[in-house]
C-alpha atoms as a PDB file:
ATOM      1  CA  MET A   1      85.295 119.963  98.139  1.00  0.00           C
ATOM      2  CA  ILE A   2      83.824 116.785  99.653  1.00  0.00           C
ATOM      3  CA  ARG A   3      86.047 114.563 101.824  1.00  0.00           C
ATOM      4  CA  GLY A   4      85.581 111.133 103.372  1.00  0.00           C
ATOM      5  CA  LEU A   5      83.452 109.605 100.606  1.00  0.00           C
ATOM      6  CA  ALA A   6      82.759 105.868 100.735  1.00  0.00           C
ATOM      7  CA  GLN A   7      84.503 103.812  98.036  1.00  0.00           C
ATOM      8  CA  HIS A   8      81.353 103.018  96.062  1.00  0.00           C
ATOM      9  CA  ILE A   9      79.909 106.549  96.009  1.00  0.00           C
ATOM     10  CA  SER A  10      79.812 107.971  92.469  1.00  0.00           C
ATOM     11  CA  GLU A  11      79.259 111.332  90.782  1.00  0.00           C
ATOM     12  CA  TYR A  12      75.667 110.250  90.224  1.00  0.00           C
ATOM     13  CA  ASP A  13      75.027 109.920  93.977  1.00  0.00           C
ATOM     14  CA  ILE A  14      76.402 113.411  94.628  1.00  0.00           C
ATOM     15  CA  ARG A  15      74.418 114.897  91.749  1.00  0.00           C
ATOM     16  CA  GLN A  16      71.176 113.364  93.021  1.00  0.00           C
ATOM     17  CA  ASP A  17      71.655 114.981  96.440  1.00  0.00           C
ATOM     18  CA  ILE A  18      72.267 118.382  94.857  1.00  0.00           C
ATOM     19  CA  ILE A  19      69.191 118.067  92.647  1.00  0.00           C
ATOM     20  CA  GLN A  20      67.084 117.190  95.694  1.00  0.00           C
ATOM     21  CA  CYS A  21      68.195 120.548  97.123  1.00  0.00           C
ATOM     22  CA  GLU A  22      66.740 122.173  93.964  1.00  0.00           C
ATOM     23  CA  LEU A  23      70.191 123.136  92.707  1.00  0.00           C
ATOM     24  CA  MET A  24      72.129 122.147  89.584  1.00  0.00           C
ATOM     25  CA  PRO A  25      75.905 121.587  89.619  1.00  0.00           C
ATOM     26  CA  LYS A  26      78.089 122.862  86.816  1.00  0.00           C
ATOM     27  CA  ASP A  27      80.655 120.104  87.245  1.00  0.00           C
ATOM     28  CA  ILE A  28      81.355 117.167  89.591  1.00  0.00           C
ATOM     29  CA  ARG A  29      84.839 115.614  89.636  1.00  0.00           C
ATOM     30  CA  LEU A  30      85.367 112.493  91.713  1.00  0.00           C
ATOM     31  CA  ILE A  31      89.116 112.065  92.161  1.00  0.00           C
ATOM     32  CA  ARG A  32      90.353 108.568  91.342  1.00  0.00           C
ATOM     33  CA  LYS A  33      93.561 106.588  91.469  1.00  0.00           C
ATOM     34  CA  LYS A  34      95.267 106.636  88.078  1.00  0.00           C
ATOM     35  CA  ASP A  35      96.311 102.989  88.161  1.00  0.00           C
ATOM     36  CA  THR A  36      93.059 101.359  89.315  1.00  0.00           C
ATOM     37  CA  GLY A  37      90.329 103.931  88.723  1.00  0.00           C
ATOM     38  CA  THR A  38      89.044 103.522  92.283  1.00  0.00           C
ATOM     39  CA  SER A  39      87.839 106.503  94.264  1.00  0.00           C
ATOM     40  CA  ARG A  40      90.339 108.333  96.464  1.00  0.00           C
ATOM     41  CA  GLY A  41      87.504 109.404  98.757  1.00  0.00           C
ATOM     42  CA  PHE A  42      87.104 113.036  97.784  1.00  0.00           C
ATOM     43  CA  ALA A  43      85.438 115.088  95.045  1.00  0.00           C
ATOM     44  CA  PHE A  44      85.053 118.653  93.792  1.00  0.00           C
ATOM     45  CA  VAL A  45      81.650 120.167  93.023  1.00  0.00           C
ATOM     46  CA  GLU A  46      81.495 123.365  90.975  1.00  0.00           C
ATOM     47  CA  PHE A  47      78.430 125.603  90.661  1.00  0.00           C
ATOM     48  CA  ALA A  48      77.696 128.326  88.118  1.00  0.00           C
ATOM     49  CA  THR A  49      77.435 130.972  90.845  1.00  0.00           C
ATOM     50  CA  LEU A  50      78.844 131.569  94.312  1.00  0.00           C
ATOM     51  CA  HIS A  51      75.294 131.912  95.629  1.00  0.00           C
ATOM     52  CA  GLU A  52      74.464 128.308  94.641  1.00  0.00           C
ATOM     53  CA  ALA A  53      77.587 126.957  96.342  1.00  0.00           C
ATOM     54  CA  VAL A  54      76.812 128.867  99.532  1.00  0.00           C
ATOM     55  CA  ARG A  55      73.183 127.734  99.385  1.00  0.00           C
ATOM     56  CA  TRP A  56      74.132 124.035  99.207  1.00  0.00           C
ATOM     57  CA  MET A  57      76.635 124.424 102.038  1.00  0.00           C
ATOM     58  CA  GLU A  58      73.988 126.115 104.206  1.00  0.00           C
ATOM     59  CA  ILE A  59      71.423 123.399 103.493  1.00  0.00           C
ATOM     60  CA  LYS A  60      73.838 120.582 104.350  1.00  0.00           C
ATOM     61  CA  GLN A  61      75.574 122.429 107.215  1.00  0.00           C
ATOM     62  CA  GLY A  62      78.934 121.110 106.059  1.00  0.00           C
ATOM     63  CA  VAL A  63      77.895 117.451 106.308  1.00  0.00           C
ATOM     64  CA  LEU A  64      76.829 115.374 103.301  1.00  0.00           C
ATOM     65  CA  MET A  65      74.860 112.192 104.060  1.00  0.00           C
ATOM     66  CA  LEU A  66      74.559 109.944 101.009  1.00  0.00           C
ATOM     67  CA  GLN A  67      72.255 106.925 100.656  1.00  0.00           C
ATOM     68  CA  ASP A  68      71.052 107.654 104.220  1.00  0.00           C
ATOM     69  CA  HIS A  69      74.127 105.906 105.563  1.00  0.00           C
ATOM     70  CA  TYR A  70      77.447 107.319 104.318  1.00  0.00           C
ATOM     71  CA  ARG A  71      78.726 110.543 105.877  1.00  0.00           C
ATOM     72  CA  ALA A  72      81.190 112.959 104.229  1.00  0.00           C
ATOM     73  CA  SER A  73      82.434 116.439 105.117  1.00  0.00           C
ATOM     74  CA  MET A  74      82.130 119.548 102.939  1.00  0.00           C
ATOM     75  CA  GLN A  75      84.378 122.588 102.682  1.00  0.00           C
ATOM     76  CA  TYR A  76      85.032 125.422 100.238  1.00  0.00           C
ATOM     77  CA  SER A  77      87.964 125.139  97.824  1.00  0.00           C
ATOM     78  CA  ILE A  78      89.765 127.361  95.316  1.00  0.00           C
ATOM     79  CA  PRO A  79      88.186 127.173  91.812  1.00  0.00           C
ATOM     80  CA  LYS A  80      90.220 125.555  89.031  1.00  0.00           C
ATOM     81  CA  GLU A  81      90.513 128.892  87.188  1.00  0.00           C
ATOM     82  CA  GLY A  82      91.785 130.677  90.283  1.00  0.00           C
ATOM     83  CA  LEU A  83      94.315 127.961  91.002  1.00  0.00           C
ATOM     84  CA  SER A  84      95.684 127.872  87.462  1.00  0.00           C
ATOM     85  CA  ALA A  85      95.962 131.673  87.364  1.00  0.00           C
ATOM     86  CA  GLU A  86      98.311 131.582  90.337  1.00  0.00           C
ATOM     87  CA  LYS A  87     100.687 129.075  88.754  1.00  0.00           C
ATOM     88  CA  PRO A  88     103.743 130.321  86.828  1.00  0.00           C
ATOM     89  CA  ILE A  89     103.969 129.451  83.151  1.00  0.00           C
ATOM     90  CA  ASN A  90     106.703 126.889  83.773  1.00  0.00           C
ATOM     91  CA  TYR A  91     104.732 125.180  86.591  1.00  0.00           C
ATOM     92  CA  LYS A  92     105.302 121.425  86.907  1.00  0.00           C
ATOM     93  CA  ALA A  93     103.455 119.027  89.203  1.00  0.00           C
ATOM     94  CA  SER A  94     105.595 117.830  92.081  1.00  0.00           C
ATOM     95  CA  ALA A  95     104.872 114.138  91.569  1.00  0.00           C
ATOM     96  CA  ASP A  96     105.276 111.445  88.945  1.00  0.00           C
ATOM     97  CA  TRP A  97     102.178 110.611  86.909  1.00  0.00           C
ATOM     98  CA  PHE A  98     100.582 107.550  85.309  1.00  0.00           C
ATOM     99  CA  CYS A  99      99.489 107.429  81.672  1.00  0.00           C
ATOM    100  CA  ILE A 100      95.770 106.731  81.385  1.00  0.00           C
ATOM    101  CA  LYS A 101      96.240 104.961  78.025  1.00  0.00           C
ATOM    102  CA  CYS A 102      99.053 102.491  78.672  1.00  0.00           C
ATOM    103  CA  GLY A 103      99.445 102.713  82.456  1.00  0.00           C
ATOM    104  CA  ALA A 104     103.155 103.575  82.309  1.00  0.00           C
ATOM    105  CA  GLN A 105     104.652 105.640  85.126  1.00  0.00           C
ATOM    106  CA  ASN A 106     106.293 108.880  83.985  1.00  0.00           C
ATOM    107  CA  PHE A 107     108.689 111.243  85.734  1.00  0.00           C
ATOM    108  CA  LYS A 108     107.173 114.531  86.852  1.00  0.00           C
ATOM    109  CA  ARG A 109     109.141 116.524  84.263  1.00  0.00           C
ATOM    110  CA  ARG A 110     107.564 114.700  81.280  1.00  0.00           C
ATOM    111  CA  ASP A 111     104.707 116.324  79.339  1.00  0.00           C
ATOM    112  CA  ASN A 112     104.108 113.201  77.237  1.00  0.00           C
ATOM    113  CA  CYS A 113     104.164 109.518  78.089  1.00  0.00           C
ATOM    114  CA  PHE A 114     107.575 108.001  77.301  1.00  0.00           C
ATOM    115  CA  LYS A 115     105.911 104.761  76.158  1.00  0.00           C
ATOM    116  CA  CYS A 116     102.884 105.741  74.037  1.00  0.00           C
ATOM    117  CA  HIS A 117     103.438 109.529  73.766  1.00  0.00           C
ATOM    118  CA  ALA A 118      99.963 110.378  75.097  1.00  0.00           C
ATOM    119  CA  SER A 119      99.750 113.880  76.557  1.00  0.00           C
ATOM    120  CA  ARG A 120     100.047 114.452  80.276  1.00  0.00           C
ATOM    121  CA  THR A 121      97.000 116.731  80.190  1.00  0.00           C
ATOM    122  CA  GLU A 122      94.799 113.877  78.968  1.00  0.00           C
ATOM    123  CA  SER A 123      95.898 111.668  81.855  1.00  0.00           C
ATOM    124  CA  GLU A 124      95.444 114.384  84.471  1.00  0.00           C
ATOM    125  CA  GLU A 125      91.946 115.145  83.207  1.00  0.00           C
ATOM    126  CA  GLY A 126      91.058 111.482  83.493  1.00  0.00           C
ATOM    127  CA  GLY A 127      90.112 110.716  79.916  1.00  0.00           C
ATOM    128  CA  SER A 128      86.701 109.739  78.596  1.00  0.00           C
ATOM    129  CA  GLY A 129      85.098 106.966  80.624  1.00  0.00           C
ATOM    130  CA  SER A 130      87.660 106.947  83.445  1.00  0.00           C
ATOM    131  CA  ASP A 131      84.915 107.848  85.911  1.00  0.00           C
ATOM    132  CA  GLU A 132      83.082 104.642  84.922  1.00  0.00           C
ATOM    133  CA  VAL A 133      85.958 102.254  85.663  1.00  0.00           C
ATOM    134  CA  CYS A 134      85.264  99.633  88.329  1.00  0.00           C
ATOM    135  CA  ALA A 135      88.111  98.173  90.397  1.00  0.00           C
ATOM    136  CA  TYR A 136      86.514  94.717  90.652  1.00  0.00           C
ATOM    137  CA  PRO A 137      84.835  92.424  88.085  1.00  0.00           C
ATOM    138  CA  THR A 138      81.306  93.220  86.927  1.00  0.00           C
ATOM    139  CA  LYS A 139      79.148  91.842  84.127  1.00  0.00           C
ATOM    140  CA  THR A 140      80.003  94.805  81.868  1.00  0.00           C
ATOM    141  CA  ILE A 141      83.368  95.273  80.148  1.00  0.00           C
ATOM    142  CA  MET A 142      84.258  98.746  78.882  1.00  0.00           C
ATOM    143  CA  MET A 143      86.533  99.383  75.899  1.00  0.00           C
ATOM    144  CA  ARG A 144      88.042 102.891  75.851  1.00  0.00           C
ATOM    145  CA  ASN A 145      90.115 105.014  73.468  1.00  0.00           C
ATOM    146  CA  LEU A 146      88.130 103.908  70.406  1.00  0.00           C
ATOM    147  CA  ASP A 147      88.034 105.919  67.196  1.00  0.00           C
ATOM    148  CA  ALA A 148      85.027 108.221  66.856  1.00  0.00           C
ATOM    149  CA  LEU A 149      83.913 106.285  63.758  1.00  0.00           C
ATOM    150  CA  THR A 150      84.173 102.826  65.323  1.00  0.00           C
ATOM    151  CA  THR A 151      80.818 100.991  65.386  1.00  0.00           C
ATOM    152  CA  GLU A 152      79.425  97.950  67.153  1.00  0.00           C
ATOM    153  CA  ASP A 153      79.934  95.898  63.987  1.00  0.00           C
ATOM    154  CA  SER A 154      83.618  96.793  63.701  1.00  0.00           C
ATOM    155  CA  VAL A 155      84.147  95.931  67.382  1.00  0.00           C
ATOM    156  CA  MET A 156      82.510  92.532  67.004  1.00  0.00           C
ATOM    157  CA  ALA A 157      84.433  91.843  63.796  1.00  0.00           C
ATOM    158  CA  VAL A 158      87.725  92.253  65.658  1.00  0.00           C
ATOM    159  CA  LEU A 159      86.535  90.241  68.674  1.00  0.00           C
ATOM    160  CA  ASN A 160      85.471  87.399  66.387  1.00  0.00           C
ATOM    161  CA  THR A 161      89.066  87.308  65.195  1.00  0.00           C
ATOM    162  CA  VAL A 162      90.940  87.569  68.504  1.00  0.00           C
ATOM    163  CA  ILE A 163      88.603  85.685  70.894  1.00  0.00           C
ATOM    164  CA  PRO A 164      86.335  83.577  68.632  1.00  0.00           C
ATOM    165  CA  ASP A 165      85.518  81.045  71.363  1.00  0.00           C
ATOM    166  CA  LEU A 166      84.315  83.716  73.808  1.00  0.00           C
ATOM    167  CA  VAL A 167      82.265  85.955  71.524  1.00  0.00           C
ATOM    168  CA  LYS A 168      79.179  83.805  72.080  1.00  0.00           C
ATOM    169  CA  SER A 169      79.204  84.765  75.767  1.00  0.00           C
ATOM    170  CA  ILE A 170      78.758  88.463  74.900  1.00  0.00           C
ATOM    171  CA  SER A 171      75.055  89.189  75.364  1.00  0.00           C
ATOM    172  CA  ALA A 172      75.079  92.856  74.314  1.00  0.00           C
ATOM    173  CA  VAL A 173      77.372  95.394  72.656  1.00  0.00           C
ATOM    174  CA  CYS A 174      76.846  99.154  72.587  1.00  0.00           C
ATOM    175  CA  VAL A 175      78.989 102.141  71.596  1.00  0.00           C
ATOM    176  CA  GLY A 176      78.688 104.956  74.142  1.00  0.00           C
ATOM    177  CA  ARG A 177      77.348 108.113  72.500  1.00  0.00           C
ATOM    178  CA  ASP A 178      76.753 111.696  73.545  1.00  0.00           C
ATOM    179  CA  LEU A 179      73.076 112.201  74.389  1.00  0.00           C
ATOM    180  CA  LEU A 180      72.859 115.556  72.581  1.00  0.00           C
ATOM    181  CA  THR A 181      74.968 115.011  69.459  1.00  0.00           C
ATOM    182  CA  SER A 182      74.841 111.179  69.177  1.00  0.00           C
ATOM    183  CA  THR A 183      78.573 111.222  68.411  1.00  0.00           C
ATOM    184  CA  SER A 184      80.733 108.432  69.806  1.00  0.00           C
ATOM    185  CA  ARG A 185      82.445 109.046  73.139  1.00  0.00           C
ATOM    186  CA  GLY A 186      85.189 106.600  72.163  1.00  0.00           C
ATOM    187  CA  LEU A 187      83.699 103.893  74.376  1.00  0.00           C
ATOM    188  CA  CYS A 188      82.077 100.529  73.788  1.00  0.00           C
ATOM    189  CA  TYR A 189      80.304  98.375  76.375  1.00  0.00           C
ATOM    190  CA  LEU A 190      80.249  94.564  76.278  1.00  0.00           C
ATOM    191  CA  GLY A 191      77.518  92.953  78.350  1.00  0.00           C
ATOM    192  CA  THR A 192      77.684  89.394  79.700  1.00  0.00           C
ATOM    193  CA  GLU A 193      75.277  87.129  81.564  1.00  0.00           C
ATOM    194  CA  SER A 194      77.672  86.178  84.358  1.00  0.00           C
ATOM    195  CA  THR A 195      80.775  87.362  86.170  1.00  0.00           C
ATOM    196  CA  ILE A 196      82.680  84.271  85.017  1.00  0.00           C
ATOM    197  CA  ASP A 197      82.011  85.187  81.370  1.00  0.00           C
ATOM    198  CA  ALA A 198      83.251  88.729  81.989  1.00  0.00           C
ATOM    199  CA  LEU A 199      86.380  87.443  83.754  1.00  0.00           C
ATOM    200  CA  ALA A 200      87.182  85.130  80.844  1.00  0.00           C
ATOM    201  CA  ILE A 201      86.742  87.862  78.216  1.00  0.00           C
ATOM    202  CA  PHE A 202      88.645  90.453  80.252  1.00  0.00           C
ATOM    203  CA  GLY A 203      91.558  88.098  80.857  1.00  0.00           C
ATOM    204  CA  SER A 204      91.773  86.999  77.224  1.00  0.00           C
ATOM    205  CA  LEU A 205      91.701  90.555  75.849  1.00  0.00           C
ATOM    206  CA  ASN A 206      94.402  91.685  78.263  1.00  0.00           C
ATOM    207  CA  ASN A 207      96.657  88.712  77.515  1.00  0.00           C
ATOM    208  CA  LEU A 208      96.750  88.826  73.733  1.00  0.00           C
ATOM    209  CA  LYS A 209     100.184  88.423  72.134  1.00  0.00           C
ATOM    210  CA  THR A 210      99.817  91.946  70.739  1.00  0.00           C
ATOM    211  CA  PRO A 211      97.733  94.716  72.378  1.00  0.00           C
ATOM    212  CA  LEU A 212      94.147  94.892  71.143  1.00  0.00           C
ATOM    213  CA  THR A 213      93.745  97.413  68.313  1.00  0.00           C
ATOM    214  CA  ILE A 214      90.482  98.453  66.649  1.00  0.00           C
ATOM    215  CA  ASP A 215      90.429 100.788  63.638  1.00  0.00           C
ATOM    216  CA  GLY A 216      94.037 101.739  64.294  1.00  0.00           C
ATOM    217  CA  LYS A 217      93.515 102.678  67.956  1.00  0.00           C
ATOM    218  CA  SER A 218      94.999 100.852  70.951  1.00  0.00           C
ATOM    219  CA  VAL A 219      92.091  99.827  73.179  1.00  0.00           C
ATOM    220  CA  ILE A 220      92.000 100.139  76.978  1.00  0.00           C
ATOM    221  CA  ILE A 221      90.056  97.303  78.641  1.00  0.00           C
ATOM    222  CA  SER A 222      88.417  97.679  82.055  1.00  0.00           C
ATOM    223  CA  TYR A 223      85.327  96.691  84.008  1.00  0.00           C
ATOM    224  CA  CYS A 224      82.452  99.177  84.078  1.00  0.00           C
ATOM    225  CA  LYS A 225      80.742 100.160  87.321  1.00  0.00           C
ATOM    226  CA  TYR A 226      77.443 100.633  85.469  1.00  0.00           C
ATOM    227  CA  ASN A 227      75.270  98.045  83.718  1.00  0.00           C
ATOM    228  CA  MET A 228      76.057  98.700  80.032  1.00  0.00           C
ATOM    229  CA  GLY A 229      77.123 102.242  80.896  1.00  0.00           C
ATOM    230  CA  ASP A 230      73.715 103.270  82.255  1.00  0.00           C
ATOM    231  CA  THR A 231      74.525 105.586  85.193  1.00  0.00           C
ATOM    232  CA  LYS A 232      71.132 104.836  86.717  1.00  0.00           C
ATOM    233  CA  ARG A 233      71.995 101.127  87.011  1.00  0.00           C
ATOM    234  CA  ALA A 234      75.166 101.012  89.100  1.00  0.00           C
ATOM    235  CA  TYR A 235      76.351  97.596  90.264  1.00  0.00           C
ATOM    236  CA  SER A 236      77.415  99.128  93.582  1.00  0.00           C
ATOM    237  CA  GLN A 237      73.881 100.407  94.146  1.00  0.00           C
ATOM    238  CA  ALA A 238      72.449  96.924  93.614  1.00  0.00           C
ATOM    239  CA  ASP A 239      75.007  95.547  96.069  1.00  0.00           C
ATOM    240  CA  TYR A 240      74.124  98.237  98.586  1.00  0.00           C
ATOM    241  CA  GLU A 241      70.418  97.466  98.308  1.00  0.00           C
ATOM    242  CA  ALA A 242      71.140  93.765  98.864  1.00  0.00           C
ATOM    243  CA  PHE A 243      73.628  94.335 101.705  1.00  0.00           C
ATOM    244  CA  PRO A 244      73.216  97.881 103.085  1.00  0.00           C
ATOM    245  CA  ASN A 245      75.335  97.102 106.157  1.00  0.00           C
ATOM    246  CA  ALA A 246      78.226  95.357 104.405  1.00  0.00           C
ATOM    247  CA  ALA A 247      80.872  97.301 106.312  1.00  0.00           C
ATOM    248  CA  VAL A 248      79.530  96.498 109.783  1.00  0.00           C
ATOM    249  CA  PRO A 249      78.928  93.142 111.528  1.00  0.00           C
ATOM    250  CA  SER A 250      75.465  91.886 110.535  1.00  0.00           C
ATOM    251  CA  THR A 251      73.350  88.780 111.022  1.00  0.00           C
ATOM    252  CA  TYR A 252      72.266  86.748 107.985  1.00  0.00           C
ATOM    253  CA  GLU A 253      70.368  83.532 107.273  1.00  0.00           C
ATOM    254  CA  LEU A 254      71.505  80.395 105.461  1.00  0.00           C
ATOM    255  CA  ALA A 255      69.336  81.446 102.521  1.00  0.00           C
ATOM    256  CA  ASP A 256      71.728  84.387 102.039  1.00  0.00           C
ATOM    257  CA  VAL A 257      74.849  82.225 101.681  1.00  0.00           C
ATOM    258  CA  ASP A 258      74.939  82.098  97.860  1.00  0.00           C
ATOM    259  CA  SER A 259      74.425  85.859  97.523  1.00  0.00           C
ATOM    260  CA  LEU A 260      77.051  86.582 100.174  1.00  0.00           C
ATOM    261  CA  ALA A 261      79.541  84.249  98.489  1.00  0.00           C
ATOM    262  CA  GLU A 262      78.998  85.802  95.050  1.00  0.00           C
ATOM    263  CA  TYR A 263      79.322  89.298  96.526  1.00  0.00           C
ATOM    264  CA  SER A 264      82.696  88.465  98.080  1.00  0.00           C
ATOM    265  CA  ALA A 265      84.065  86.373  95.216  1.00  0.00           C
ATOM    266  CA  ARG A 266      83.527  89.228  92.750  1.00  0.00           C
ATOM    267  CA  ARG A 267      85.640  91.537  94.906  1.00  0.00           C
ATOM    268  CA  TYR A 268      88.760  89.394  94.831  1.00  0.00           C
ATOM    269  CA  ALA A 269      88.753  87.069  91.793  1.00  0.00           C
ATOM    270  CA  LYS A 270      90.896  87.926  88.777  1.00  0.00           C
ATOM    271  CA  THR A 271      90.250  84.804  86.693  1.00  0.00           C
ATOM    272  CA  PRO A 272      87.339  82.365  86.226  1.00  0.00           C
ATOM    273  CA  GLN A 273      89.259  79.712  88.191  1.00  0.00           C
ATOM    274  CA  GLU A 274      89.874  82.100  91.073  1.00  0.00           C
ATOM    275  CA  TYR A 275      86.207  83.062  91.038  1.00  0.00           C
ATOM    276  CA  SER A 276      85.165  79.413  91.365  1.00  0.00           C
ATOM    277  CA  ASN A 277      87.665  78.865  94.195  1.00  0.00           C
ATOM    278  CA  TYR A 278      86.573  81.967  96.070  1.00  0.00           C
ATOM    279  CA  LEU A 279      82.919  81.072  95.576  1.00  0.00           C
ATOM    280  CA  GLU A 280      83.393  77.610  97.070  1.00  0.00           C
ATOM    281  CA  TYR A 281      85.491  78.963  99.931  1.00  0.00           C
ATOM    282  CA  TYR A 282      83.003  81.681 100.860  1.00  0.00           C
ATOM    283  CA  ARG A 283      80.031  79.341 100.661  1.00  0.00           C
ATOM    284  CA  ASN A 284      81.682  77.124 103.251  1.00  0.00           C
ATOM    285  CA  TYR A 285      82.883  80.068 105.318  1.00  0.00           C
ATOM    286  CA  PHE A 286      79.549  81.894 105.477  1.00  0.00           C
ATOM    287  CA  SER A 287      77.645  78.655 106.106  1.00  0.00           C
ATOM    288  CA  GLN A 288      79.846  77.957 109.131  1.00  0.00           C
ATOM    289  CA  GLN A 289      79.597  81.524 110.428  1.00  0.00           C
ATOM    290  CA  ILE A 290      75.815  81.686 110.128  1.00  0.00           C
ATOM    291  CA  SER A 291      75.264  78.178 111.519  1.00  0.00           C
ATOM    292  CA  SER A 292      77.396  79.114 114.532  1.00  0.00           C
ATOM    293  CA  GLY A 293      75.332  82.240 115.131  1.00  0.00           C
ATOM    294  CA  HIS A 294      78.206  84.602 114.331  1.00  0.00           C
ATOM    295  CA  SER A 295      77.753  87.970 112.652  1.00  0.00           C
ATOM    296  CA  VAL A 296      79.305  88.617 109.234  1.00  0.00           C
ATOM    297  CA  THR A 297      81.257  91.623 107.990  1.00  0.00           C
ATOM    298  CA  LEU A 298      81.656  91.815 104.229  1.00  0.00           C
ATOM    299  CA  HIS A 299      84.618  93.197 102.301  1.00  0.00           C
ATOM    300  CA  GLN A 300      86.298  96.552 102.577  1.00  0.00           C
ATOM    301  CA  ASP A 301      87.881  97.691  99.310  1.00  0.00           C
ATOM    302  CA  ASN A 302      91.559  97.620 100.183  1.00  0.00           C
ATOM    303  CA  GLN A 303      94.634  95.577  99.347  1.00  0.00           C
ATOM    304  CA  MET A 304      94.966  94.090 102.832  1.00  0.00           C
ATOM    305  CA  ASP A 305      91.523  92.468 102.646  1.00  0.00           C
ATOM    306  CA  ALA A 306      92.300  91.113  99.189  1.00  0.00           C
ATOM    307  CA  ALA A 307      95.557  89.621 100.450  1.00  0.00           C
ATOM    308  CA  ASN A 308      93.861  88.116 103.500  1.00  0.00           C
ATOM    309  CA  ALA A 309      91.116  86.619 101.341  1.00  0.00           C
ATOM    310  CA  ALA A 310      93.634  85.102  98.935  1.00  0.00           C
ATOM    311  CA  ALA A 311      95.615  83.670 101.832  1.00  0.00           C
ATOM    312  CA  ALA A 312      92.473  82.181 103.357  1.00  0.00           C
ATOM    313  CA  VAL A 313      91.501  80.462 100.119  1.00  0.00           C
ATOM    314  CA  ALA A 314      95.046  79.172  99.616  1.00  0.00           C
ATOM    315  CA  GLN A 315      95.160  77.861 103.185  1.00  0.00           C
ATOM    316  CA  SER A 316      91.812  76.160 102.709  1.00  0.00           C
ATOM    317  CA  ALA A 317      93.071  74.450  99.557  1.00  0.00           C
ATOM    318  CA  ILE A 318      96.258  73.275 101.304  1.00  0.00           C
ATOM    319  CA  GLN A 319      94.268  71.860 104.201  1.00  0.00           C
ATOM    320  CA  GLN A 320      92.029  70.000 101.776  1.00  0.00           C
ATOM    321  CA  VAL A 321      95.030  68.493  99.977  1.00  0.00           C
ATOM    322  CA  ASN A 322      96.620  67.438 103.268  1.00  0.00           C
ATOM    323  CA  ALA A 323      93.346  65.939 104.433  1.00  0.00           C
ATOM    324  CA  ASN A 324      93.161  63.853 101.270  1.00  0.00           C
ATOM    325  CA  LYS A 325      96.756  62.666 101.740  1.00  0.00           C
ATOM    326  CA  ASN A 326      96.210  61.686 105.357  1.00  0.00           C
ATOM    327  CA  TYR A 327      92.972  59.887 104.678  1.00  0.00           C
ATOM    328  CA  CYS A 328      93.179  56.080 104.849  1.00  0.00           C
ATOM    329  CA  GLU A 329      90.723  53.249 104.808  1.00  0.00           C
ATOM    330  CA  PRO A 330      89.770  51.967 108.285  1.00  0.00           C
ATOM    331  CA  THR A 331      91.507  48.718 109.136  1.00  0.00           C
ATOM    332  CA  SER A 332      89.520  45.695 110.152  1.00  0.00           C
ATOM    333  CA  SER A 333      89.489  44.854 113.840  1.00  0.00           C
ATOM    334  CA  SER A 334      92.073  42.306 115.039  1.00  0.00           C
ATOM    335  CA  SER A 335      90.767  38.751 115.072  1.00  0.00           C
ATOM    336  CA  LEU A 336      90.632  36.861 118.342  1.00  0.00           C
ATOM    337  CA  PRO A 337      93.434  34.322 118.922  1.00  0.00           C
ATOM    338  CA  THR A 338      92.396  30.778 118.111  1.00  0.00           C
ATOM    339  CA  GLY A 339      95.543  28.892 119.184  1.00  0.00           C
ATOM    340  CA  THR A 340      95.712  27.220 115.782  1.00  0.00           C
ATOM    341  CA  ASP A 341      97.125  30.106 113.757  1.00  0.00           C
ATOM    342  CA  GLY A 342     100.763  29.304 114.539  1.00  0.00           C
ATOM    343  CA  LYS A 343     101.289  32.556 116.486  1.00  0.00           C
ATOM    344  CA  LYS A 344     102.655  32.974 119.990  1.00  0.00           C
ATOM    345  CA  TYR A 345     100.722  35.192 122.388  1.00  0.00           C
ATOM    346  CA  ARG A 346     101.915  36.777 125.634  1.00  0.00           C
ATOM    347  CA  GLU A 347      99.688  36.742 128.650  1.00  0.00           C
ATOM    348  CA  TYR A 348      99.170  40.028 130.538  1.00  0.00           C
END
């Protein structure tokens, strides 16, 4: 088991480290929050033999350093088979669970979702594509729970019906397929040229009068952490390469303002309008910070930062409105008394 993983670290990052040690993992499971798909900061790595697990632990000495910057701790854990063998037949988890298909919260005693009747096992295993879900907007939208026979053409046919005005902003569409069998994984990726386009499509698909259905299957819409599902092209990796020290105070130049603003706006915006507001706010904010010689610390993926950012943007907007209300044209200077204007003047 690996603990203390950074939010953006993926299964791919862990796998690459293991391969560099000339080992091959049997399975890597990054544990994620059911409601958002974000990492919970720990993962399980399973090897085919005990010798391989011991070998990796000896090489790393219990400390895993990923991307030359992010430190995590390693420890042995009980295998899934061993854990399940110890459970009684009538074993029930001690906590409520969230359905991966509809997002409904279910009591711990339920084996099927009360809302859509999906099995509890499917939700606990994560479901196909759940490890690709991104908690913040990216340029790739992922459609999950598709029928195995659904094609790119059938997806676009439905989108042309439900969001005809936004289809033109989709630059690429691709059904995710198994590399060995070429069978559909029940996923489809929609690529866009900009974050604003993705925000508009995502919002429209999630706010339809009736839930989106393709070929008789209710579709789950989310952002994808990879560019068109390619695990070698993670958006988080590109962000890390651009800003490797995002979590610590760093010094930037004015030429970095646009990139910094886009980086931050993507983390918090939920709609195209919010994205534009955040972008304008952060351009002004980072320009002031850099011009004043102050260091900059970029986002940390948590709700408190999101709330603080939203409050800052709202406060900025209020101040702008008040400034506009209080603004008045300068009055002309008082004219000198002439003695012929019919006014009485007091001498001081």
